[in-house]
Coordinates of C-alpha atoms in Angstrom, one line a residue:
M596 CA 44.1 -48.2 -20.9
S597 CA 41.0 -47.8 -19.7
F598 CA 40.9 -43.4 -20.0
I599 CA 42.2 -43.9 -23.6
G600 CA 39.2 -47.4 -23.9
D601 CA 36.6 -44.9 -23.0
I602 CA 37.7 -42.9 -25.2
G603 CA 37.8 -45.4 -28.0
H604 CA 34.4 -46.5 -26.7
F605 CA 32.9 -42.9 -27.1
I606 CA 34.0 -42.5 -30.8
M607 CA 32.6 -46.4 -32.0
V608 CA 29.8 -46.7 -30.4
P609 CA 27.8 -44.2 -32.5
L610 CA 30.0 -45.1 -35.9
Y611 CA 28.4 -48.7 -34.9
Y612 CA 24.5 -47.7 -34.7
V613 CA 25.5 -45.5 -38.5
I614 CA 27.0 -48.1 -39.8
S615 CA 25.0 -50.7 -38.9
V616 CA 21.3 -48.5 -39.3
V617 CA 22.5 -48.3 -43.0
L618 CA 23.6 -51.6 -43.5
V619 CA 20.4 -53.5 -41.9
G620 CA 18.7 -50.9 -44.0
F621 CA 19.9 -52.8 -47.0
H622 CA 20.2 -56.5 -46.1
K623 CA 16.1 -55.5 -45.3
L624 CA 16.0 -54.8 -49.0
F625 CA 18.3 -57.1 -51.1
S626 CA 16.2 -59.5 -48.5
T627 CA 13.2 -59.2 -50.3
F628 CA 14.7 -60.9 -53.9
M629 CA 17.9 -62.5 -52.5
D630 CA 18.5 -65.3 -50.0
P631 CA 18.6 -63.2 -46.1
A632 CA 22.1 -65.7 -45.0
S633 CA 24.0 -65.3 -48.6
G634 CA 26.9 -63.7 -48.8
A635 CA 25.7 -61.8 -52.0
A636 CA 23.1 -60.4 -49.8
W637 CA 25.1 -58.8 -47.4
A638 CA 28.3 -58.0 -49.6
L639 CA 25.8 -55.7 -51.6
S640 CA 24.5 -54.3 -48.0
I641 CA 28.8 -53.6 -47.9
V642 CA 28.3 -52.1 -51.6
G643 CA 25.5 -49.6 -50.5
L644 CA 27.0 -49.0 -47.5
T645 CA 30.0 -47.5 -49.4
L646 CA 28.1 -45.8 -51.7
V647 CA 26.3 -43.6 -48.6
I648 CA 29.3 -42.4 -46.5
R649 CA 31.2 -41.5 -50.0
A650 CA 27.9 -40.0 -50.9
A651 CA 27.9 -38.4 -47.6
L652 CA 31.9 -36.9 -47.7
I653 CA 31.1 -35.7 -51.5
P654 CA 31.7 -31.9 -49.5
L655 CA 35.7 -32.5 -48.5
F656 CA 35.6 -33.9 -51.5
V657 CA 35.2 -30.3 -53.2
K658 CA 37.3 -28.5 -50.4
Q659 CA 40.3 -31.5 -51.5
I660 CA 39.8 -31.0 -54.8
K661 CA 39.9 -26.8 -54.1
S662 CA 42.8 -26.9 -52.2
S663 CA 45.4 -29.3 -54.5
R664 CA 44.1 -26.8 -57.2
N665 CA 45.5 -23.9 -55.2
M666 CA 48.4 -25.7 -53.6
Q667 CA 49.6 -26.7 -57.7
L668 CA 48.9 -23.1 -58.6
L669 CA 50.8 -22.2 -55.7
Q670 CA 54.0 -24.2 -56.7
P671 CA 55.7 -21.4 -59.1
K672 CA 55.3 -18.6 -55.6
V673 CA 56.7 -21.7 -53.5
K674 CA 59.6 -21.9 -55.9
E675 CA 60.4 -18.6 -55.5
L676 CA 60.1 -18.6 -51.6
Q677 CA 62.6 -21.7 -51.3
K678 CA 65.0 -19.8 -53.5
K679 CA 64.9 -16.9 -51.3
Y680 CA 64.9 -18.5 -47.9
G681 CA 66.6 -22.1 -48.9
H682 CA 69.1 -21.2 -46.3
D683 CA 66.3 -20.5 -43.1
R684 CA 63.8 -23.4 -42.7
E685 CA 62.1 -22.1 -40.1
R686 CA 61.5 -18.9 -41.9
L687 CA 60.6 -21.0 -45.0
A688 CA 58.0 -23.0 -43.4
Q689 CA 56.8 -19.9 -41.9
E690 CA 56.5 -18.1 -45.8
T691 CA 55.1 -20.9 -46.9
M692 CA 51.8 -21.4 -44.7
A693 CA 51.9 -17.5 -44.8
L694 CA 51.2 -18.0 -48.2
Y695 CA 48.8 -20.8 -48.2
K696 CA 46.6 -18.6 -45.4
E697 CA 46.8 -15.6 -47.6
A698 CA 45.2 -18.1 -50.3
G699 CA 42.7 -20.0 -48.2
T700 CA 44.1 -23.0 -48.4
N701 CA 45.3 -26.0 -46.3
P702 CA 47.6 -28.6 -47.5
F703 CA 46.2 -30.9 -44.8
A704 CA 42.7 -31.0 -46.4
S705 CA 43.6 -33.5 -49.3
C706 CA 43.8 -35.9 -46.1
L707 CA 40.6 -35.2 -44.5
P708 CA 38.1 -37.8 -46.8
I709 CA 41.0 -40.5 -45.7
L710 CA 41.2 -39.4 -42.2
L711 CA 37.9 -39.6 -41.9
Q712 CA 37.3 -42.1 -43.6
M713 CA 39.8 -44.7 -41.2
P714 CA 37.3 -44.5 -37.8
I715 CA 34.6 -45.9 -40.6
F716 CA 37.1 -48.3 -41.8
L717 CA 37.5 -49.4 -38.5
A718 CA 34.4 -49.6 -37.4
L719 CA 33.2 -51.9 -39.9
F720 CA 36.5 -54.1 -39.5
R721 CA 35.2 -54.7 -35.9
L722 CA 31.4 -55.1 -36.2
L723 CA 32.4 -57.3 -38.9
D724 CA 35.2 -59.9 -36.9
Q725 CA 33.3 -59.6 -34.2
A726 CA 30.7 -61.1 -35.3
A727 CA 31.6 -63.3 -37.4
K728 CA 33.7 -64.8 -33.9
H729 CA 31.1 -64.0 -31.4
G730 CA 28.0 -63.2 -32.8
K731 CA 28.1 -60.2 -31.2
A732 CA 25.6 -57.3 -31.9
H733 CA 26.5 -53.6 -32.2
G734 CA 24.2 -51.0 -33.1
V735 CA 20.7 -52.4 -34.8
L736 CA 22.3 -55.4 -35.7
N737 CA 21.1 -58.2 -33.5
E738 CA 22.9 -61.8 -32.2
T739 CA 20.5 -63.3 -35.4
L740 CA 21.5 -60.7 -37.6
A741 CA 25.6 -60.4 -36.4
K742 CA 25.4 -64.0 -37.0
Q743 CA 24.1 -64.8 -40.1
F744 CA 26.5 -61.5 -41.8
G745 CA 29.5 -63.4 -40.1
N746 CA 28.8 -66.6 -41.7
S747 CA 27.5 -65.4 -44.6
E748 CA 29.4 -66.8 -47.9
L749 CA 30.4 -64.7 -51.3
F750 CA 31.4 -67.8 -54.2
G751 CA 31.7 -70.4 -51.2
V752 CA 34.5 -68.0 -49.4
P753 CA 33.6 -66.4 -45.9
I754 CA 32.9 -62.8 -46.3
A755 CA 34.9 -62.8 -42.6
G756 CA 37.9 -64.6 -44.1
T757 CA 41.2 -63.3 -44.6
F758 CA 44.0 -64.0 -46.4
L759 CA 46.5 -65.1 -43.7
K760 CA 44.4 -67.2 -41.8
A761 CA 42.7 -69.0 -44.7
D762 CA 44.3 -72.1 -43.4
G763 CA 45.0 -73.8 -47.0
D764 CA 41.8 -72.3 -47.9
H765 CA 42.6 -71.7 -52.1
G766 CA 39.2 -69.9 -52.7
L767 CA 39.4 -67.8 -49.8
Q768 CA 43.0 -66.7 -50.9
V769 CA 42.0 -65.9 -54.0
L770 CA 39.4 -64.0 -53.8
A771 CA 41.1 -62.0 -51.0
L772 CA 44.0 -61.2 -53.6
F773 CA 41.8 -59.9 -56.2
F774 CA 40.4 -57.7 -53.7
V775 CA 43.7 -57.0 -53.0
L776 CA 44.7 -56.4 -55.9
A777 CA 42.0 -54.9 -57.5
M778 CA 42.7 -52.5 -54.4
L779 CA 46.3 -51.6 -55.3
V780 CA 44.9 -50.9 -59.7
T781 CA 42.9 -48.2 -58.5
T782 CA 45.2 -46.4 -55.8
F783 CA 47.7 -46.2 -58.1
T784 CA 45.6 -45.3 -61.2
T785 CA 43.9 -42.4 -59.5
Q786 CA 47.0 -41.1 -58.0
R787 CA 48.7 -41.5 -61.2
Q788 CA 45.4 -39.9 -63.0
L789 CA 46.2 -37.1 -61.1
M790 CA 49.7 -36.7 -61.6
T791 CA 49.4 -37.1 -65.7
K792 CA 46.4 -35.1 -66.6
N793 CA 45.5 -32.3 -63.5
M794 CA 49.4 -31.4 -62.8
P795 CA 51.1 -28.2 -64.5
A796 CA 54.2 -27.9 -65.2
S797 CA 55.6 -26.0 -63.0
A798 CA 54.0 -28.3 -60.2
M799 CA 56.2 -31.2 -61.4
T800 CA 58.6 -30.3 -59.3
G801 CA 59.6 -29.3 -56.1
P802 CA 58.4 -30.5 -53.0
Y803 CA 54.8 -31.1 -53.7
A804 CA 55.8 -33.1 -56.8
Q805 CA 57.8 -35.0 -54.7
Q806 CA 55.4 -36.0 -52.3
Q807 CA 52.6 -37.3 -55.2
K808 CA 55.3 -39.9 -56.6
M809 CA 55.6 -40.8 -52.9
M810 CA 52.0 -41.4 -52.6
L811 CA 51.9 -42.5 -56.2
Y812 CA 54.4 -45.6 -55.5
V813 CA 54.3 -46.3 -51.5
L814 CA 50.5 -46.0 -50.7
P815 CA 49.3 -48.7 -53.0
V816 CA 52.4 -50.9 -51.7
V817 CA 51.0 -50.2 -47.8
F818 CA 47.7 -51.2 -48.9
A819 CA 48.5 -54.5 -50.4
I820 CA 50.7 -55.4 -47.3
G821 CA 47.9 -54.2 -45.2
G822 CA 45.3 -56.2 -47.5
V823 CA 45.9 -58.9 -46.8
A824 CA 45.1 -59.1 -42.5
F825 CA 41.5 -57.5 -43.6
P826 CA 38.2 -59.8 -44.4
I827 CA 36.8 -59.8 -47.4
G828 CA 34.0 -57.7 -46.4
V829 CA 36.2 -54.6 -45.4
L830 CA 37.7 -55.4 -48.6
I831 CA 34.5 -55.1 -50.8
Y832 CA 34.2 -51.8 -49.1
W833 CA 37.7 -50.4 -49.9
T834 CA 37.9 -51.7 -53.7
V835 CA 34.1 -49.8 -54.3
S836 CA 35.5 -46.8 -52.3
N837 CA 38.5 -46.4 -54.9
L838 CA 36.3 -47.3 -57.9
W839 CA 34.2 -44.0 -56.2
T840 CA 37.2 -41.8 -56.1
M841 CA 38.6 -42.7 -59.4
G842 CA 35.9 -41.7 -61.1
Q843 CA 34.7 -39.0 -58.7
Q844 CA 38.5 -37.6 -59.4
F845 CA 38.0 -38.2 -63.5
Y846 CA 35.0 -36.4 -63.5
V847 CA 36.5 -33.3 -62.2
I848 CA 39.5 -33.8 -64.0
R849 CA 37.4 -33.6 -67.3
N850 CA 35.2 -31.2 -66.3
N851 CA 37.1 -28.6 -64.3
P852 CA 40.5 -29.2 -64.9
V853 CA 43.5 -27.0 -63.4
P854 CA 44.5 -24.7 -65.7
G855 CA 47.6 -24.7 -68.1
T856 CA 47.7 -28.9 -67.1
P857 CA 47.1 -31.0 -70.1
A858 CA 43.2 -31.9 -69.0
A859 CA 42.5 -28.5 -69.4
E860 CA 44.2 -28.4 -73.3
A861 CA 42.1 -31.1 -73.6
K862 CA 38.9 -29.1 -72.4
A863 CA 39.9 -26.3 -74.1
E864 CA 39.6 -29.1 -77.9
R865 CA 36.6 -30.5 -76.5
D866 CA 35.0 -27.0 -76.2
K867 CA 36.0 -25.8 -79.6
H868 CA 34.5 -28.7 -81.5
K869 CA 31.5 -28.8 -79.5
A870 CA 31.4 -25.0 -80.5
E871 CA 31.9 -25.4 -84.1
R872 CA 29.5 -28.7 -84.1
K873 CA 26.7 -26.0 -82.3
A874 CA 27.7 -22.9 -85.1
L875 CA 27.3 -25.7 -87.9
K876 CA 24.0 -26.9 -87.1
S877 CA 22.7 -23.0 -86.5
G878 CA 24.3 -21.6 -89.6
A879 CA 26.3 -19.0 -87.7
P880 CA 29.8 -18.1 -88.8
V881 CA 32.4 -21.1 -87.4
Q882 CA 36.3 -20.0 -86.8
V883 CA 38.4 -21.7 -89.1
D884 CA 42.3 -21.5 -89.4
G885 CA 41.3 -17.9 -88.3
L886 CA 38.5 -16.6 -90.3
N887 CA 35.5 -16.5 -90.3
E888 CA 32.9 -18.9 -92.5
T889 CA 29.3 -19.1 -92.6
A890 CA 28.1 -22.5 -92.2
A891 CA 26.7 -22.4 -95.4
A892 CA 30.1 -21.9 -97.2
T893 CA 30.7 -25.4 -96.3
E894 CA 27.7 -26.6 -99.1
E895 CA 28.8 -26.8 -102.9
P896 CA 27.6 -23.5 -104.6
K897 CA 23.8 -24.5 -106.3
A898 CA 23.9 -24.2 -109.9
Q899 CA 22.1 -20.7 -111.5
P900 CA 19.1 -20.9 -112.9
R901 CA 19.1 -19.5 -116.8
V902 CA 17.7 -16.5 -117.4
Q903 CA 15.4 -16.4 -120.5
P904 CA 16.1 -13.6 -122.7
K905 CA 13.1 -10.7 -123.0
K906 CA 10.4 -11.4 -125.6
Q907 CA 10.9 -8.4 -128.5
T908 CA 8.6 -7.2 -131.4
R909 CA 9.1 -7.6 -134.9
S910 CA 10.1 -4.1 -135.2
Q911 CA 12.5 -4.7 -133.0
R912 CA 14.4 -7.0 -134.3
N913 CA 14.3 -5.2 -137.6
T914 CA 16.1 -2.2 -136.2
K915 CA 18.3 -4.4 -134.5
K916 CA 19.8 -5.9 -137.4
K917 CA 20.5 -2.9 -139.3
N918 CA 21.6 -1.1 -136.3
P919 CA 24.3 -4.0 -134.8
P920 CA 25.9 -3.1 -131.6
N921 CA 29.7 -3.4 -132.8
N922 CA 28.5 -0.2 -135.4
R923 CA 27.5 2.2 -133.1
S924 CA 29.0 5.1 -131.7

């Protein structure tokens, strides 16, 4: 146990310093115009901590998106391998991994942001829990700040409190359930957004699709069950992190969708309308039902000015009367 404890200590101590530096930094900022001991100041500091961590994980998120995108595009080839080597699971696994390697993708890359956040999540949980119970200092969070952090209240509810240990505190139970439900909804919405908008029809069947469908319903339930045991402060971190993921994914799907998906069709339609509006403003040719028409053609034709007859001399008028046009040969 001592060996495992030493490893845990080696991993957690640097995280305590990183988390406490960011947390205390934001707390000092909010303390300039808020009560330092208030739960609102500490809750906003947790929000700031979440945003900093998620911003730092953007490169990994980009890698995750690329990996997920490549895996979706490879699903037709994976199905061919399944038909060819379905009777030999070992050979199928080898050929599938070779296909992923050739395409430069890793099926485990999609889990990196979650896996890297788990130690941070655990460190924040322990930091808050020990601050509330013992006023224990971690990193730059000294004992005074630790006690203040552990005893702070948000809407009259301790941010170190949990649903399971509410001891009849209905306010604590309601606030904890609110964040648990918010966590559940944001997780479900993020997964459903990925499946319904950014997955081609060819990827909607097979093992990958089954995995996505399982995650769609299982992950929110797992988070909800685990969430009732987490402090309010940790639930704030988790909910804000989910909102970041949902917004980040919405932006990527909208602007860089997988080809052959509903999101790609929607983007193509938006780009078409944008090009037409730009052409109308510049007067350039616009593609309308397969024909090139100029923006000027959409305007109503202007009335042509009346041409006045040329003034004639008296001798010319007399000659015209003597020789009308219908009598000329």
